Rosetta silent file (secondary structure, phi, psi, omega in degrees, C-alpha in Angstrom):
SEQUENCE: MLLPYATIFVTGAATLAMELLASRVMTPYFGVSLYIWTGILSITLVALALGYWWGGRLATGYAASGRFDRLRSTFLLMPPLSALSLIAVCLVYPYVFPKLAAMDLVSGAFIACLLMLGVPLVTTSAMNPLLIAIRLQAKTRGDRTA
SCORE:     score description
SCORE:     0.000 S_00000001
   1 L     0.000  -24.426 -162.640    0.024   -0.088   -0.106 S_00000001
   2 H   -96.434    2.669 -167.415    2.779    2.365    0.840 S_00000001
   3 H   -76.553  -36.648 -173.753    4.920    1.164   -2.486 S_00000001
   4 H   -67.492  -56.568 -162.959    3.026    3.755   -4.862 S_00000001
   5 H   -63.344  -36.974  171.228    3.655    6.560   -2.381 S_00000001
   6 H   -82.537  -11.462  160.794    7.354    5.697   -2.047 S_00000001
   7 H   -69.306  -48.893 -170.376    7.736    5.411   -5.921 S_00000001
   8 H   -72.788  -22.302  169.057    6.421    8.767   -6.421 S_00000001
   9 H   -56.450  -60.972  176.748    8.643   10.129   -3.533 S_00000001
  10 H   -46.930  -44.671 -177.311   11.584    8.382   -5.139 S_00000001
  11 H   -71.630  -33.671 -179.914   10.891    9.647   -8.539 S_00000001
  12 H   -61.813  -49.937 -174.037   10.883   13.393   -7.124 S_00000001
  13 H   -65.708  -28.648  173.887   13.805   12.760   -5.552 S_00000001
  14 H   -74.967  -37.229  178.570   15.540   11.213   -8.468 S_00000001
  15 H   -66.680  -48.439  174.048   14.492   14.347  -10.404 S_00000001
  16 H   -60.530  -31.208 -167.538   16.294   16.577   -7.988 S_00000001
  17 H   -84.696  -35.319  168.235   19.569   14.593   -7.802 S_00000001
  18 H   -39.464  -44.169  175.438   19.396   14.689  -11.606 S_00000001
  19 H   -69.701  -47.572  171.324   19.508   18.384  -11.561 S_00000001
  20 H   -62.548  -43.217  165.787   22.128   18.596   -8.929 S_00000001
  21 H   -51.230  -48.938 -168.816   24.222   16.087  -11.048 S_00000001
  22 H   -76.859  -35.262  172.182   23.827   17.645  -14.115 S_00000001
  23 H   -47.342  -51.242 -176.591   25.319   20.911  -12.691 S_00000001
  24 H   -76.771  -12.897  165.132   28.222   19.255  -11.524 S_00000001
  25 H   -79.311  -20.191 -170.168   28.887   17.435  -14.797 S_00000001
  26 H  -105.802   -6.125  175.534   28.592   20.504  -16.856 S_00000001
  27 H   -58.909  -39.770  177.833   30.839   22.999  -14.642 S_00000001
  28 H   -57.039  -41.086 -163.905   34.110   21.895  -15.967 S_00000001
  29 H   -93.326  -35.506 -171.629   32.915   22.398  -19.677 S_00000001
  30 H  -132.723    4.451  168.304   30.607   25.679  -19.066 S_00000001
  31 L    70.512 -171.910 -179.187   31.733   26.854  -15.551 S_00000001
  32 L  -107.226  111.289 -154.239   29.202   27.989  -12.986 S_00000001
  33 L  -154.369  169.036 -177.922   26.878   30.533  -14.164 S_00000001
  34 H   -65.823  -35.658  179.797   23.254   31.803  -14.317 S_00000001
  35 H   -68.020  -21.485 -178.005   23.121   30.157  -18.068 S_00000001
  36 H   -83.442  -54.325 -178.069   23.751   26.815  -16.744 S_00000001
  37 H   -67.232  -25.299  158.196   21.042   26.937  -14.092 S_00000001
  38 H   -59.229  -49.587  173.352   18.636   28.427  -16.480 S_00000001
  39 H   -53.713  -46.306  170.553   19.203   25.723  -18.661 S_00000001
  40 H   -53.565  -45.548 -171.081   18.879   23.065  -16.033 S_00000001
  41 H   -66.396  -46.790 -173.086   15.762   24.615  -14.701 S_00000001
  42 H   -73.489  -21.334  171.385   14.002   25.275  -18.019 S_00000001
  43 H   -93.763  -30.122  174.757   14.651   21.700  -19.401 S_00000001
  44 H   -52.565  -50.954 -174.795   13.692   20.271  -15.936 S_00000001
  45 H   -71.229  -45.767 -170.246   10.117   22.044  -16.074 S_00000001
  46 H   -67.566  -42.733 -178.463    9.625   21.438  -19.833 S_00000001
  47 H   -79.912    7.198  174.550   10.687   17.655  -19.497 S_00000001
  48 H   -99.907  -68.834 -176.919    8.532   17.203  -16.400 S_00000001
  49 H   -37.587  -43.545 -167.470    5.237   18.984  -18.351 S_00000001
  50 H   -79.278  -39.594 -178.181    6.028   16.585  -21.356 S_00000001
  51 H   -61.190  -55.695  179.980    6.368   13.743  -19.109 S_00000001
  52 H   -56.920  -56.557 -179.813    3.123   14.182  -17.079 S_00000001
  53 H   -49.289  -69.455  178.270    1.261   14.805  -20.591 S_00000001
  54 H   -41.905  -35.712 -173.731    2.904   11.759  -22.108 S_00000001
  55 H   -80.940  -48.177  170.901    2.350    9.651  -19.048 S_00000001
  56 H   -55.707  -40.739 -179.158   -1.388   10.869  -18.844 S_00000001
  57 H   -60.172  -49.931  172.463   -2.007   10.195  -22.344 S_00000001
  58 H   -57.380  -54.154 -176.349   -0.600    6.651  -22.212 S_00000001
  59 H   -50.547  -40.454 -176.892   -2.676    6.099  -18.835 S_00000001
  60 H   -64.333  -47.038 -171.387   -5.957    7.350  -20.625 S_00000001
  61 H   -76.175  -38.586  156.199   -5.596    5.342  -23.461 S_00000001
  62 H   -57.698  -31.509  167.020   -4.930    2.285  -21.914 S_00000001
  63 H   -75.317  -35.032  176.684   -7.440    2.501  -19.413 S_00000001
  64 H   -71.426  -29.700  177.582  -10.194    3.218  -21.653 S_00000001
  65 H   -82.612   -6.878  172.756   -9.357    0.404  -23.981 S_00000001
  66 L    94.040    5.829 -167.640   -9.063   -2.049  -20.882 S_00000001
  67 L  -105.249   69.176  160.700   -5.307   -3.123  -21.441 S_00000001
  68 H   -46.544  -44.987 -167.328   -4.507   -2.780  -17.820 S_00000001
  69 H   -77.546  -18.378  169.813   -1.696   -5.136  -18.302 S_00000001
  70 H   -65.189  -58.067 -165.575   -0.158   -2.679  -20.951 S_00000001
  71 H   -58.865  -38.354 -172.549   -0.423    0.121  -18.390 S_00000001
  72 H   -71.383  -41.997  173.312    1.475   -2.075  -15.726 S_00000001
  73 H   -79.463  -28.613  160.924    4.160   -2.851  -18.272 S_00000001
  74 H   -53.868  -43.374 -173.500    4.568    0.695  -19.553 S_00000001
  75 H   -64.802  -69.483 -172.750    5.022    1.735  -15.802 S_00000001
  76 H   -63.048  -11.563  165.849    7.599   -0.716  -15.393 S_00000001
  77 H   -70.918  -34.852  172.978    9.254    0.179  -18.559 S_00000001
  78 H   -43.237  -75.988 -163.641   10.041    3.949  -17.548 S_00000001
  79 H   -54.325  -31.121  163.982   12.950    3.251  -15.086 S_00000001
  80 H   -53.166  -62.471  169.256   14.830    0.987  -17.451 S_00000001
  81 H   -27.586  -73.551 -164.207   14.425    3.821  -20.078 S_00000001
  82 H   -62.362  -42.243  169.766   15.451    6.579  -17.899 S_00000001
  83 H   -71.561  -31.119  173.563   18.421    4.414  -16.930 S_00000001
  84 H   -88.550  -24.297  153.562   19.697    3.613  -20.007 S_00000001
  85 H   -43.431  -44.788  175.020   19.514    7.255  -21.212 S_00000001
  86 H   -57.691  -41.410 -166.568   21.605    8.138  -18.316 S_00000001
  87 H   -92.439  -26.940  168.680   24.141    5.621  -19.067 S_00000001
  88 H   -63.554  -45.526  174.532   24.036    6.611  -22.734 S_00000001
  89 H   -61.240  -33.064  177.012   24.728   10.229  -21.581 S_00000001
  90 H   -81.568  -18.252  166.239   27.682    9.223  -19.525 S_00000001
  91 H   -69.424  -50.203 -178.791   29.179    7.517  -22.384 S_00000001
  92 H   -71.055  -58.881 -161.875   28.739   10.501  -24.760 S_00000001
  93 L   -68.328    2.194  160.394   29.352   13.686  -22.980 S_00000001
  94 L   -87.208    0.656  157.884   33.038   13.733  -22.602 S_00000001
  95 L  -112.596    3.481 -164.804   33.298   13.916  -26.382 S_00000001
  96 L  -116.744  -41.980  174.981   30.233   15.800  -26.868 S_00000001
  97 H   -76.675  -20.190  175.365   30.437   18.699  -24.081 S_00000001
  98 H   -85.422   -5.204  177.124   33.663   20.237  -25.196 S_00000001
  99 H   -91.445  -26.250  175.703   32.348   20.702  -28.685 S_00000001
 100 H   -73.736  -48.833 -172.726   29.226   22.299  -27.147 S_00000001
 101 L   -58.655  -25.077 -171.086   31.424   24.523  -24.911 S_00000001
 102 L   -84.368   -7.522  166.485   33.147   25.835  -27.930 S_00000001
 103 L   -81.083 -158.588 -172.602   29.973   27.236  -29.144 S_00000001
 104 L   -80.413  142.638 -176.733   28.143   30.069  -27.923 S_00000001
 105 H   -56.539  -48.749 -177.074   27.763   29.641  -23.815 S_00000001
 106 H   -52.766  -63.380  174.261   24.050   29.971  -23.893 S_00000001
 107 H   -67.071  -38.630 -171.401   23.083   27.548  -26.766 S_00000001
 108 H   -63.813  -51.829  169.776   26.013   25.046  -25.822 S_00000001
 109 H   -54.016  -38.059 -178.777   24.663   24.857  -22.082 S_00000001
 110 H   -70.556  -44.835  175.843   21.239   24.539  -23.039 S_00000001
 111 H   -62.274  -24.706 -176.742   21.750   21.649  -25.493 S_00000001
 112 H   -73.285  -40.248  170.142   23.885   20.124  -23.188 S_00000001
 113 H   -63.000  -47.949 -177.462   21.288   20.238  -20.359 S_00000001
 114 H   -55.114  -52.875 -168.557   18.783   18.908  -23.151 S_00000001
 115 H   -80.912  -35.033  174.540   20.860   15.999  -24.060 S_00000001
 116 H   -62.525  -32.466 -165.345   21.687   15.439  -20.269 S_00000001
 117 H  -127.337   -7.269 -171.147   18.105   15.671  -18.770 S_00000001
 118 H   -54.558  -65.533 -173.771   15.592   15.261  -21.624 S_00000001
 119 H   -63.620  -53.277 -173.690   15.033   11.742  -21.852 S_00000001
 120 H   -63.072  -28.870 -173.431   15.532   10.538  -18.129 S_00000001
 121 H   -79.246  -30.742  167.049   13.422   13.484  -16.969 S_00000001
 122 H   -62.480  -67.371 -177.386   10.528   12.619  -19.482 S_00000001
 123 H   -49.435  -58.252 -178.447   10.415    8.953  -18.590 S_00000001
 124 H   -62.749  -65.373 -173.736   10.648    9.238  -14.765 S_00000001
 125 H   -54.743  -17.721 -177.818    7.852   11.959  -14.823 S_00000001
 126 H   -75.533  -19.936 -164.593    5.759    9.968  -17.150 S_00000001
 127 H   -70.464  -39.113 -161.385    5.730    7.203  -14.333 S_00000001
 128 H   -63.774  -40.260  178.436    3.534    9.291  -11.969 S_00000001
 129 H   -81.170  -27.327  164.894    0.252    9.421  -14.111 S_00000001
 130 H   -48.360  -53.049 -163.790    0.910    5.899  -14.944 S_00000001
 131 H   -75.765  -35.903  165.393    1.123    4.715  -11.419 S_00000001
 132 H   -60.275  -44.147  175.887   -2.341    6.820  -10.609 S_00000001
 133 H   -71.405  -24.185  171.417   -4.044    4.980  -13.122 S_00000001
 134 H   -59.781  -60.317  162.179   -2.761    1.715  -11.962 S_00000001
 135 H   -25.774  -70.650  178.723   -4.020    2.930   -8.502 S_00000001
 136 H   -46.317  -49.688 -172.599   -7.440    3.867   -9.826 S_00000001
 137 H   -74.090  -40.773  166.689   -7.902    0.565  -11.756 S_00000001
 138 H   -48.736  -42.572 -173.263   -6.821   -1.483   -8.519 S_00000001
 139 H   -60.851  -50.059  177.364   -9.335    0.624   -6.598 S_00000001
 140 H   -51.855  -40.858  179.539  -12.079   -0.186   -8.890 S_00000001
 141 H   -73.363  -16.158 -152.956  -11.246   -3.805   -8.765 S_00000001
 142 L    51.292   38.680  164.314  -11.010   -3.719   -4.897 S_00000001
 143 L   -66.680  104.320  175.529   -7.382   -4.473   -5.130 S_00000001
 144 L   -99.451    5.565  171.286   -5.869   -3.307   -2.033 S_00000001
 145 L  -102.393   -1.585  165.148   -2.226   -4.504   -2.724 S_00000001
 146 L   -89.278    0.000    0.000   -1.502   -2.150   -5.689 S_00000001
């Protein structure tokens, strides 16, 4: 019963952790400036909005069509997608960020933030509407374990 609430808490904490880690990763290439934090915060807010919208669309579509098994599998797919995108960024950023730093500071930092935070934050935030749909479906069935 507490697992869904813990999941929502952990996704929020992971979002904050990704923001802080992004600033630490970007500092050697772009320095510490208002532009870095503006990029991080704007990408975070846009990615959260897109993730909530996308997760809501998926949840509504699966719930309306009665495909609750697909709803659960989509929810379980989001953390691995987020993790794989973070791994890809970790493998690529030492090669890409110096090139982005050679560009304009504002656009280079913004693109770097987008590459680093875009997919992980969208997939992580899409989990919340999916989880709400799973809980609502379980509640209508009278299942107290979900």
